[in-house]
Coordinates of N, CA, C and O in Angstrom, one line a residue:
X1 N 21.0 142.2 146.8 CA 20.3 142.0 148.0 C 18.8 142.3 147.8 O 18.5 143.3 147.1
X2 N 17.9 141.5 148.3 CA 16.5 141.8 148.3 C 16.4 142.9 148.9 O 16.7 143.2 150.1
X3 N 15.6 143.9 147.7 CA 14.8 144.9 147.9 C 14.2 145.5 149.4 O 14.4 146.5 150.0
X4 N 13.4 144.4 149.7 CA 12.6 144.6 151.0 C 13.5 144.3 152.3 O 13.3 144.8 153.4
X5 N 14.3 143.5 151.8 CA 15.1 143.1 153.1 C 16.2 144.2 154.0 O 16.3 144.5 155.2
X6 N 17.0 144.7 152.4 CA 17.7 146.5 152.4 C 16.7 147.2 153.3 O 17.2 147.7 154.2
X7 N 15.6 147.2 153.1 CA 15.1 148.4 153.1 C 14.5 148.4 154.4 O 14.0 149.4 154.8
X8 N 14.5 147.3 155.0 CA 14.4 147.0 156.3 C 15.7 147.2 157.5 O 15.7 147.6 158.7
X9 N 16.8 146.7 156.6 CA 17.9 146.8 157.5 C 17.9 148.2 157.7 O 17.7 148.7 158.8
X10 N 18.2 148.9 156.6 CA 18.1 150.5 156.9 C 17.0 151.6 157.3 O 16.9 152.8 157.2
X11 N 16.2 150.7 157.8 CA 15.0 151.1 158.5 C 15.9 151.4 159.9 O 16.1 152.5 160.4
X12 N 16.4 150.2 160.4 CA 16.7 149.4 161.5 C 17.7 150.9 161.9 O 17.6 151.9 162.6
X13 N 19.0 150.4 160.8 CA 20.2 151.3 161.0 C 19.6 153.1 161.3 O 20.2 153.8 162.1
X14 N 18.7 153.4 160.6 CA 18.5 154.7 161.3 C 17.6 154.9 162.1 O 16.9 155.8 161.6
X15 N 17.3 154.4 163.3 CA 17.1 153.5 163.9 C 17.8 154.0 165.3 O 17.8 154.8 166.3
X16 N 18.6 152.8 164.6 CA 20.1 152.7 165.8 C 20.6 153.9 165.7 O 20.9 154.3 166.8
X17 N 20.8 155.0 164.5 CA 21.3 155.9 164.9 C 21.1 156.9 165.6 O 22.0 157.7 166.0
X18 N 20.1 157.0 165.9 CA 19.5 158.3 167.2 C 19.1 157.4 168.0 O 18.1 157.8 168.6
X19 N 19.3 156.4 168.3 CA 19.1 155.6 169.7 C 19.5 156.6 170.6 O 18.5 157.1 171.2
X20 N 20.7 157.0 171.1 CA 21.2 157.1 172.0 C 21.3 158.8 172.0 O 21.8 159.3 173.0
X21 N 20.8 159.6 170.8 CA 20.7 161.2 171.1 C 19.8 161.7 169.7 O 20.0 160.9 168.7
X22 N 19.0 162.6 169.4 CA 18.2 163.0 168.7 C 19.6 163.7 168.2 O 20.7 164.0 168.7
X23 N 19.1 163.7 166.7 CA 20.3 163.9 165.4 C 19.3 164.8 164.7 O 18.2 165.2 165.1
X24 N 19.8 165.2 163.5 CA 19.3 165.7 162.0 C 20.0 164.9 160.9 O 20.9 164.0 160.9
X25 N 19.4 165.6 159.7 CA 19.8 164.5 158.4 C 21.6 164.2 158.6 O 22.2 163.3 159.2
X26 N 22.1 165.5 157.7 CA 23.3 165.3 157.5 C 24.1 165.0 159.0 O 25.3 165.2 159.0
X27 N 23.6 164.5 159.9 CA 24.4 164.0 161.3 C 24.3 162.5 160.7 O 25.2 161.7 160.3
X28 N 23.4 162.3 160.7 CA 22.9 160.7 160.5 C 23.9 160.1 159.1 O 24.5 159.0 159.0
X29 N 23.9 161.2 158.0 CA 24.7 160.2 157.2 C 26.2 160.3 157.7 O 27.0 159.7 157.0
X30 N 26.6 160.9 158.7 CA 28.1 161.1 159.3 C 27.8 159.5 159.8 O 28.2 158.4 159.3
X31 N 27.2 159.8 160.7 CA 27.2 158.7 161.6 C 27.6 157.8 161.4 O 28.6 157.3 161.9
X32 N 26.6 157.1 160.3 CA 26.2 155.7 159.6 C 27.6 155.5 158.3 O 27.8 154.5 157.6
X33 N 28.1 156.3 158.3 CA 28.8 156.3 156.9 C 30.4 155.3 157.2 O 30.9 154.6 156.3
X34 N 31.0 155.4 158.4 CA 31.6 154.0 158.8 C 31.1 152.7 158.3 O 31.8 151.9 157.7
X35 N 29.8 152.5 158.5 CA 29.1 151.2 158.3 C 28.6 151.1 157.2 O 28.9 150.1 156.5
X36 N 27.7 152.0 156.9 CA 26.8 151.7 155.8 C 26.6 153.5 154.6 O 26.1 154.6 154.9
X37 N 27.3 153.2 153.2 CA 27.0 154.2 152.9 C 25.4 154.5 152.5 O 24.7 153.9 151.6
X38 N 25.2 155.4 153.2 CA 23.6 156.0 152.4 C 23.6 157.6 151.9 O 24.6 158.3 152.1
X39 N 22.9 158.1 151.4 CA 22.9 159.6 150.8 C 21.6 160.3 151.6 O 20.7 159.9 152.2
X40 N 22.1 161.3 151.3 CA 21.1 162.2 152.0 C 19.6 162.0 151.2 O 18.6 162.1 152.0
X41 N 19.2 161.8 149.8 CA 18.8 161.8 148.7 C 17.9 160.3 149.2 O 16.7 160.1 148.9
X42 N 18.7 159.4 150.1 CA 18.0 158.3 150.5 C 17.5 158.1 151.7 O 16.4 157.6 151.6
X43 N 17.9 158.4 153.0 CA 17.7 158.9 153.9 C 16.7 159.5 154.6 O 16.2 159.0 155.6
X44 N 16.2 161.0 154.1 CA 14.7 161.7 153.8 C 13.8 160.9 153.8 O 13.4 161.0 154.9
X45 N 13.1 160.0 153.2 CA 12.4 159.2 152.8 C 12.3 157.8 154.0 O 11.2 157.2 154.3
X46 N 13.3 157.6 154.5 CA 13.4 156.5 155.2 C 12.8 157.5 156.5 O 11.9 157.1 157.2
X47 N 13.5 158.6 156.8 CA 13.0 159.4 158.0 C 11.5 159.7 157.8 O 10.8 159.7 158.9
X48 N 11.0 159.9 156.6 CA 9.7 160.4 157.0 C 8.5 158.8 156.9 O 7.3 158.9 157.2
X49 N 8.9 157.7 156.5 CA 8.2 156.4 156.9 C 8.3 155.8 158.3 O 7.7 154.9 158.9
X50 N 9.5 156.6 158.4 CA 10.0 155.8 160.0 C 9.0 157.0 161.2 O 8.7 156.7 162.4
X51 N 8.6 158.4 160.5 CA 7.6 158.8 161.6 C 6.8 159.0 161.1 O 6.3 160.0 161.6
X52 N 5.6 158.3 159.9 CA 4.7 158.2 159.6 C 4.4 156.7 160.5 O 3.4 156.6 161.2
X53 N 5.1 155.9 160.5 CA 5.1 154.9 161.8 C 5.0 155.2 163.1 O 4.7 154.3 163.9
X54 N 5.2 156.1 163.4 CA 5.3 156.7 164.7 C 6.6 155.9 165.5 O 6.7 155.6 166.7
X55 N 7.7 155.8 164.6 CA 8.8 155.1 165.6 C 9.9 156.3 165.6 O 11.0 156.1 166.1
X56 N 9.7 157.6 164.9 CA 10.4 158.5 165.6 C 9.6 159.9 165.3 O 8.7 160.1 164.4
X57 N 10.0 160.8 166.4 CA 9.4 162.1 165.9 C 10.2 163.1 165.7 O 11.3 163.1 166.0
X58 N 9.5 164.1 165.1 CA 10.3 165.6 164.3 C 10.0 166.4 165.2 O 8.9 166.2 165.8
X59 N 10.9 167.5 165.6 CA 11.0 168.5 166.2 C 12.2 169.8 165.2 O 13.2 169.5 164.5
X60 N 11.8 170.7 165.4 CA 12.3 171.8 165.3 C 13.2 172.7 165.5 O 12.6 173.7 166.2
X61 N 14.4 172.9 165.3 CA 15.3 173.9 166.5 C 16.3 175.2 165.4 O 16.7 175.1 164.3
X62 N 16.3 176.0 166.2 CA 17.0 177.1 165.5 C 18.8 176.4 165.5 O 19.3 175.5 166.3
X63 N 19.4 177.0 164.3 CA 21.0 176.6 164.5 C 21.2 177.8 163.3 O 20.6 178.0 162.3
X64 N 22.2 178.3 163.7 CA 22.7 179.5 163.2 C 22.0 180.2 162.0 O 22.5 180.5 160.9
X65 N 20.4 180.4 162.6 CA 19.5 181.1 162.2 C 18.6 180.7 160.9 O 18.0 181.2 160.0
X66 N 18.9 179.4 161.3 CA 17.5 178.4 160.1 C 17.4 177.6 161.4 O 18.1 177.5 162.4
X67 N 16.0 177.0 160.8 CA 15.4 175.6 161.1 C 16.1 174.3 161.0 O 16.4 174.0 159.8
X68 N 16.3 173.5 162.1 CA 16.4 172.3 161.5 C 15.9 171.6 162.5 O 15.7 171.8 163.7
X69 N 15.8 170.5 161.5 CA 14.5 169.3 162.0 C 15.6 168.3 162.2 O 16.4 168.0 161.4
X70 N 15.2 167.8 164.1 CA 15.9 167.0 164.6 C 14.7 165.9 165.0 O 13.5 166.0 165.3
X71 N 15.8 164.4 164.6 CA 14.5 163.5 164.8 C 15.1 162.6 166.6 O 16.2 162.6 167.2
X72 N 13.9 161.9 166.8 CA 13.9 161.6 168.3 C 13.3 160.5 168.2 O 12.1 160.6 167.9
X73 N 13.8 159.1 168.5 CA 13.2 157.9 168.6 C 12.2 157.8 169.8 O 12.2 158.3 170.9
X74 N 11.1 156.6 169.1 CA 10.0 157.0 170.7 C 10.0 155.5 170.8 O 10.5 154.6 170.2
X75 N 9.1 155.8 171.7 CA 9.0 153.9 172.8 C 9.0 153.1 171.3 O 10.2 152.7 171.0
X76 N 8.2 152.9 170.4 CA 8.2 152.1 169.6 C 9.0 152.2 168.9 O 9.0 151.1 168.2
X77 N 10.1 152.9 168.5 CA 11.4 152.3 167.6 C 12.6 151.9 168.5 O 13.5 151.3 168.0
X78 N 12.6 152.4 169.9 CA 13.4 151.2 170.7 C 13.0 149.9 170.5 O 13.8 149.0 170.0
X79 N 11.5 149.6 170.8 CA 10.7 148.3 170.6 C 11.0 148.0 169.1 O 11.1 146.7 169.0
X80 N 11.2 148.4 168.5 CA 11.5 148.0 167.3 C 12.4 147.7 167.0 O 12.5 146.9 166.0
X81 N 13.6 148.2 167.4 CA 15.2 147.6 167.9 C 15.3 146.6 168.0 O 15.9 145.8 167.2
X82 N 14.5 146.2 169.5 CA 14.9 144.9 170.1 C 14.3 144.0 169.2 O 14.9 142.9 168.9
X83 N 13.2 144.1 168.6 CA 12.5 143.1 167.8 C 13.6 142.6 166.9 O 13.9 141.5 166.6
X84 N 14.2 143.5 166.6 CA 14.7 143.5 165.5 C 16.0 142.0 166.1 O 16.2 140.8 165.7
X85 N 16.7 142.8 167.1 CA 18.0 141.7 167.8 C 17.6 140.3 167.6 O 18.3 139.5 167.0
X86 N 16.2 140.0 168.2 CA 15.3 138.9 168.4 C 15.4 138.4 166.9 O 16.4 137.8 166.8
X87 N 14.8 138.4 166.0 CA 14.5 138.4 164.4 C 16.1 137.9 164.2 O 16.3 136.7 164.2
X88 N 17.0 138.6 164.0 CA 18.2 138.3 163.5 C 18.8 137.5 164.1 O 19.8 137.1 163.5
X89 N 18.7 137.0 165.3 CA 19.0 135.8 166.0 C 18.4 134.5 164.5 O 19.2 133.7 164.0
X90 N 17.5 134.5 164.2 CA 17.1 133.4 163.7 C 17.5 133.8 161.9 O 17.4 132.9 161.1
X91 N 17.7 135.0 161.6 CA 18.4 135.4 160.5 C 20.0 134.0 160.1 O 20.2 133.2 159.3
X92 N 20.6 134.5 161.3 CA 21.9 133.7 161.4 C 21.9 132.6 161.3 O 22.8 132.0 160.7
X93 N 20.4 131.4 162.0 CA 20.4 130.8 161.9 C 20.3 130.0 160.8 O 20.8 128.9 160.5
X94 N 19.4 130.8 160.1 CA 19.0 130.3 158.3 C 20.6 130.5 157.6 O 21.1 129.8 156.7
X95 N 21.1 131.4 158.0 CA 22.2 131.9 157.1 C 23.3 130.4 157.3 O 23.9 129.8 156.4
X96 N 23.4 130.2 158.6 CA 24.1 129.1 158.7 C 23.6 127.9 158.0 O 24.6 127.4 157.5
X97 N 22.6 127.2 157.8 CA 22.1 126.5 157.5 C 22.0 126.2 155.8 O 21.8 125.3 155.0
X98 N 22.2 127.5 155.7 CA 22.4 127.9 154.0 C 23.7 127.7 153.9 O 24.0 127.2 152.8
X99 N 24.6 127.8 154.5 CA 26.5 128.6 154.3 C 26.8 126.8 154.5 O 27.9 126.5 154.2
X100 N 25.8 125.5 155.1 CA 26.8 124.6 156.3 C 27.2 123.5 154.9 O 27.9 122.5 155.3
X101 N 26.9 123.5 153.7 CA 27.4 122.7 152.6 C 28.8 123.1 152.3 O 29.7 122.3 152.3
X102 N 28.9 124.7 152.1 CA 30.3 125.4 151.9 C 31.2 125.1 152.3 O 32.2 124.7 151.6
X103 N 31.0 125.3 153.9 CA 31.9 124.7 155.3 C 32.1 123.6 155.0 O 33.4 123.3 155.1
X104 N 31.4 122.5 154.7 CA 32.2 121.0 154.9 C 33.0 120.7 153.3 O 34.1 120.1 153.2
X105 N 32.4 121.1 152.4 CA 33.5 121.8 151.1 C 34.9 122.1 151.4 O 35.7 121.5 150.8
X106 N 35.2 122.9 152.1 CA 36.7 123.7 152.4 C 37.2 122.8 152.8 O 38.4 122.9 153.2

């Protein structure tokens, strides 16, 4: 798979993962690990471009007496969600369009 294109989906995917509740790392690779395996090792990195973007932010919380940094999606990585739904609408469409020789093959 293209480089950039990965690296966008899994932009996306962690992302979607704290959509719906502020997480930390090793939460996130639970999460996602049904769908998509990622490493903690890869992950880091994706978290700290995704709030150098300002599409999520870090906060701080005590848990059985360390720090950990829980991240929180803001207006712009919802918005960046939806873009995203929109975009992949026309994804399928190329994909179809690529796949429609196959189909009449079978």
């Amino acid at each position: 798979m293209d480089i950039q294109l990965k690296r966008g989906l899994l932009d996306i995917s962690v992302l979607a993962a704290i959509k719906n509740e502020d997480s930390y790392g090793y939460q996130i690779v639970k999460d996602m690990k049904p769908y998509i395996e990622i490493s903690e090792s890869t992950l880091y990195p994706i978290l700290r471009r995704l709030e150098a973007n300002e599409l999520l932010s870090v906060h701080s919380m005590e848990h059985n007496g360390r720090l950990r940094k829980y991240y929180h999606i803001t207006a712009a990585g919802l918005e960046r969600i939806e873009a995203f739904k929109e975009e992949w609408k026309e994804i399928v469409s190329i994909y179809k369009f690529v796949v429609r020789e196959d189909e009449y093959n079978e």
